[in-house]
Amino acid sequence: MALVSVEEDGAIGTITLDHPEKRNALSEALLGDLVAAFDQFREHSIRAVVLRARPGVKVWSAGHDVDELPTSQRDPLGWSYPLRALVRRLQEFPEPVIALIEGGVWGGACEVAFACDLINATPDTTFAITPARLGVPYNVTGLKSLVAALPVAVVKEMIFTARPLGVERLYQLGAVNHIVPADRIAAFTTDQARSIAANASLTIAAMKESLRILADAHSLAPTQFERLQDLRRQVGESRDYREGLKAFAEKRPPVFRGE
Ligand code: YXS
């Protein structure tokens, strides 16, 4: 059963996250369906993509599927993991991807949203970055993409509190392009997509990739990178990480001991 629905209307492709039973958690299966949809759009010369959930959802996506986070001492967010691969696919897709967001965006789903080129959101939208709620060692590239989208002080607040932030705050900070009422956001986004599709695809693809390369222009000494990885390893190997996953599965608040 597909966990996303895919539609094409002329040059515009729409992907709808469609696993409400699990609040559109980003499972390996759902992420695989997303990647397949982008492959299909590449073949069909789609010029603009809208990534959304069903109209009226309370949760756009609950983030990484916690049931699929490794309990062994493997890196839970390594390069080859499906969520990382999807974020790269979004960033490398030559045509603009517009996130149409309603409801709550949780954990790794924030990164998926920020990996899109534009974000249109309804007034009830919230964003929560939650690794600290689960004891998860967040991914280095993921942290960098958050800091690229938001001021460090706001990223710290979101990570340290793991509390949802309202869309108005992110709009004021420039991380969200438009706040549009739920009854108008689909038409608004389609109009935006159509205006993009009418422009020069070569220019848009070149500018999208140029902006990504310039944003990635980040000198990091190998010792600094090793330290970043070691910090993540210590968290990933901690008992707190295993307690975070266990507490989630048992639907109880975690008890973290800093070990
Ligand atoms: O009890 P059943 O079997 O019906 O399943 C429940 C939930 O367990 C399930 N579910 C999830 N399963 C796996 N991974 C998830 N992320 C996830 N979220 C939800 O979906 C069924 C319905 O959930 P329920 O009853 O809680 O729905 P609700 O409407 O009352 O509450 C919606 C949420 C989103 C507020 C609530 O489900 C929630 O807090 N979910 C976890 C959000 C979260 O912490 N996401 C971060 C995942 S970890 C991640 O993304 C990165 C690794 S990191 O942490 O680094 O950012």
XYZ file of C-alpha atoms and ligand atoms in Angstrom:
315
model
C 0.000 0.000 0.000
C 1.518 3.319 -1.069
C 2.085 5.671 1.858
C 2.046 8.722 -0.399
C -0.302 9.687 -3.232
C 1.197 11.172 -6.397
C -0.573 13.385 -8.956
C 0.550 15.197 -12.087
C -1.309 18.207 -13.479
C 0.558 19.419 -16.534
C 3.995 20.555 -15.382
C 3.109 20.416 -11.683
C 3.558 17.315 -9.556
C 1.929 16.889 -6.140
C 2.995 14.368 -3.494
C 0.627 13.872 -0.549
C 1.905 12.163 2.594
C -0.799 9.593 3.229
C -0.144 7.456 6.332
C -2.402 9.155 8.887
C -2.489 6.067 11.133
C 1.151 6.713 11.975
C 0.902 10.522 11.600
C 2.958 10.333 8.380
C 6.005 9.121 10.333
C 8.980 9.008 7.963
C 9.405 5.238 7.783
C 11.734 3.542 5.322
C 8.654 2.539 3.286
C 7.185 6.055 3.153
C 10.587 7.571 2.344
C 11.003 5.003 -0.441
C 7.630 6.061 -1.895
C 8.752 9.707 -1.761
C 11.995 8.961 -3.624
C 10.052 6.954 -6.243
C 7.703 9.923 -6.753
C 10.642 12.240 -7.422
C 12.103 9.709 -9.870
C 8.739 9.609 -11.674
C 8.638 13.434 -11.822
C 12.172 13.514 -13.296
C 11.053 11.186 -16.097
C 7.920 13.230 -16.792
C 9.687 16.613 -16.898
C 7.686 18.037 -14.031
C 8.629 21.689 -13.487
C 7.481 22.291 -9.918
C 6.622 19.906 -7.041
C 4.202 20.436 -4.159
C 4.858 18.254 -1.066
C 1.855 18.181 1.292
C -0.244 16.035 3.604
C -3.997 15.470 3.369
C -6.003 18.721 3.736
C -6.960 19.417 7.336
C -4.373 17.171 9.050
C -3.359 18.004 12.619
C 0.090 16.441 12.027
C 1.922 17.070 8.727
C 4.533 14.497 9.746
C 5.584 13.047 13.091
C 9.207 12.877 11.943
C 11.508 9.890 11.730
C 9.736 6.609 12.440
C 10.980 6.027 15.982
C 10.275 2.302 15.676
C 12.987 2.196 12.996
C 15.679 3.993 14.994
C 18.430 1.442 15.670
C 18.823 0.200 19.252
C 22.219 -1.287 18.410
C 25.232 1.005 18.598
C 24.957 2.012 14.943
C 24.766 5.661 14.002
C 20.959 6.299 14.006
C 21.176 9.022 11.379
C 24.045 7.983 9.133
C 24.678 9.194 5.604
C 23.036 6.218 3.871
C 19.865 6.223 5.997
C 16.614 6.749 4.041
C 15.795 10.099 5.734
C 19.233 11.492 4.887
C 18.918 10.200 1.317
C 15.526 11.899 0.921
C 16.804 15.243 2.207
C 19.629 15.097 -0.346
C 17.154 14.112 -3.094
C 15.000 17.159 -2.284
C 18.043 19.441 -2.334
C 19.408 17.932 -5.580
C 16.086 17.752 -7.462
C 16.555 20.315 -10.284
C 13.048 21.755 -10.053
C 11.672 23.772 -7.112
C 9.860 21.855 -4.367
C 7.198 23.769 -2.424
C 6.212 22.425 1.002
C 2.500 23.042 1.695
C 2.232 22.570 5.445
C -0.680 22.255 7.860
C -0.503 21.011 11.457
C 2.505 19.771 13.412
C 5.931 19.148 11.884
C 8.072 17.006 14.210
C 11.733 16.076 14.427
C 13.333 15.025 11.165
C 10.222 16.231 9.273
C 11.397 19.792 10.041
C 14.508 19.057 8.071
C 12.468 17.657 5.195
C 10.404 20.867 5.212
C 13.507 23.070 5.363
C 15.094 21.036 2.532
C 12.229 22.180 0.300
C 12.802 25.382 -1.643
C 9.702 27.243 -0.454
C 7.363 26.735 2.518
C 3.699 27.834 2.540
C 1.973 27.084 5.839
C -1.429 27.484 7.441
C -1.708 29.549 10.649
C -2.022 26.386 12.845
C 1.344 25.027 11.715
C 4.003 24.297 14.329
C 7.585 23.016 14.090
C 9.256 20.923 16.836
C 12.876 19.693 16.785
C 12.890 16.799 19.222
C 16.191 14.824 19.431
C 16.587 15.871 23.073
C 13.167 14.343 23.835
C 14.449 10.965 22.658
C 18.140 11.223 23.487
C 19.021 11.091 19.787
C 22.398 12.318 18.434
C 21.198 14.656 15.683
C 22.977 14.459 12.331
C 25.729 17.044 11.556
C 24.356 17.955 8.117
C 20.927 18.207 9.677
C 22.184 20.657 12.284
C 23.825 22.709 9.554
C 20.592 22.843 7.550
C 18.702 24.025 10.656
C 21.279 26.750 11.301
C 21.021 27.746 7.631
C 17.240 28.130 8.031
C 17.091 29.757 11.479
C 19.197 31.898 13.852
C 21.355 29.718 16.149
C 19.560 31.027 19.256
C 16.231 29.792 17.856
C 17.712 26.419 16.846
C 19.078 26.079 20.404
C 15.670 26.949 21.903
C 13.933 24.399 19.672
C 16.483 21.636 20.361
C 16.920 22.278 24.097
C 13.171 22.589 24.861
C 11.924 20.144 22.158
C 8.744 22.246 22.254
C 6.759 23.190 19.111
C 7.286 26.722 17.808
C 4.386 28.514 16.076
C 4.664 29.275 12.356
C 4.358 33.052 12.945
C 7.780 33.043 14.682
C 9.400 31.147 11.784
C 7.707 33.403 9.242
C 9.091 36.495 10.997
C 12.550 34.855 10.864
C 12.233 34.174 7.123
C 12.176 30.377 7.418
C 8.583 30.224 6.101
C 7.676 32.064 2.887
C 3.923 32.564 3.375
C 1.229 31.954 5.997
C -2.037 31.317 4.132
C -5.474 30.333 5.521
C -6.337 26.634 5.050
C -9.155 27.381 2.578
C -6.815 29.286 0.238
C -3.393 27.636 0.620
C -3.835 24.993 -2.105
C -4.858 27.547 -4.758
C -2.134 29.933 -3.579
C 0.517 27.205 -3.868
C -0.719 26.010 -7.264
C -0.549 29.576 -8.569
C 3.036 29.841 -7.261
C 3.949 26.515 -8.890
C 2.430 27.592 -12.206
C 4.436 30.837 -12.186
C 7.616 28.808 -11.582
C 6.727 26.325 -14.350
C 6.369 29.245 -16.813
C 9.944 30.412 -16.167
C 13.208 29.154 -17.675
C 13.969 25.682 -16.295
C 17.718 25.878 -17.061
C 18.058 29.130 -15.130
C 16.052 27.808 -12.197
C 17.964 24.497 -12.040
C 21.323 26.295 -12.275
C 20.379 28.834 -9.608
C 18.998 26.113 -7.286
C 22.217 24.078 -7.517
C 24.430 27.196 -7.280
C 22.646 28.307 -4.113
C 23.112 24.818 -2.631
C 26.836 24.772 -3.453
C 27.327 28.268 -2.012
C 25.379 27.360 1.131
C 27.538 24.226 1.495
C 30.759 26.207 1.116
C 31.839 25.472 4.659
C 35.461 24.952 5.647
C 35.764 22.392 8.409
C 39.131 21.001 9.539
C 39.238 17.185 9.708
C 39.868 17.406 13.470
C 36.715 19.512 13.818
C 34.720 16.983 11.810
C 36.133 14.121 13.886
C 35.106 15.949 17.068
C 31.584 16.457 15.696
C 31.321 12.750 14.927
C 32.727 11.777 18.325
C 30.162 13.956 20.090
C 27.425 12.138 18.145
C 28.960 8.727 18.850
C 28.947 9.396 22.599
C 25.232 10.302 22.461
C 24.318 7.402 20.176
C 26.064 4.939 22.498
C 24.487 6.399 25.635
C 21.974 4.690 27.866
C 19.869 7.837 27.583
C 19.442 7.178 23.842
C 18.175 3.675 24.544
C 15.973 4.995 27.355
C 14.483 7.600 24.962
C 13.465 4.917 22.470
C 12.170 2.624 25.209
C 10.093 5.396 26.799
C 8.583 6.275 23.411
C 7.607 2.655 22.785
C 6.135 2.398 26.294
C 4.310 5.748 25.846
C 5.793 7.181 29.040
C 8.025 10.184 29.762
C 11.720 9.267 29.484
C 13.993 9.356 32.552
C 17.361 10.664 31.362
C 20.403 10.224 33.646
C 23.119 11.873 31.548
C 24.852 8.559 30.914
O -0.218 3.711 19.323
P -0.280 3.471 17.841
O 0.232 2.131 17.400
O -1.591 3.882 17.221
O 0.796 4.511 17.193
C 0.678 5.894 17.482
C 2.083 6.454 17.605
O 2.972 5.592 18.289
C 2.466 6.565 16.154
N 3.533 7.550 15.961
C 4.804 7.250 15.603
N 5.387 6.063 15.364
C 6.714 6.091 15.027
N 7.430 7.229 14.929
C 6.860 8.426 15.152
N 7.598 9.537 15.007
C 5.490 8.468 15.525
N 4.617 9.464 15.855
C 3.436 8.874 16.104
O 1.306 6.998 15.468
C 0.135 6.570 16.219
C -0.687 7.799 16.529
O 0.110 8.621 17.372
P -0.541 9.418 18.590
O -1.620 8.610 19.203
O 0.569 9.884 19.445
O -1.178 10.656 17.783
P -1.548 12.088 18.378
O -2.313 12.748 17.302
O -2.131 11.959 19.736
O -0.140 12.823 18.558
C 0.580 13.194 17.395
C 2.034 13.527 17.818
C 2.864 13.772 16.549
C 2.049 14.772 18.733
C 2.589 12.302 18.614
O 2.366 11.131 17.856
C 4.078 12.442 18.841
O 4.534 13.211 19.708
N 4.872 11.694 17.997
C 6.323 11.739 18.127
C 6.860 13.060 17.542
C 8.395 13.049 17.624
O 8.979 13.126 18.703
N 9.036 12.901 16.463
C 10.513 12.820 16.394
C 10.868 11.407 15.934
S 12.637 11.185 15.981
C 13.194 12.140 14.736
O 12.460 12.660 13.918
C 14.679 12.368 14.622
C 15.479 11.119 14.857
S 15.163 13.603 15.774
O 14.591 13.170 17.064
O 16.581 13.625 15.789
O 14.587 14.817 15.279
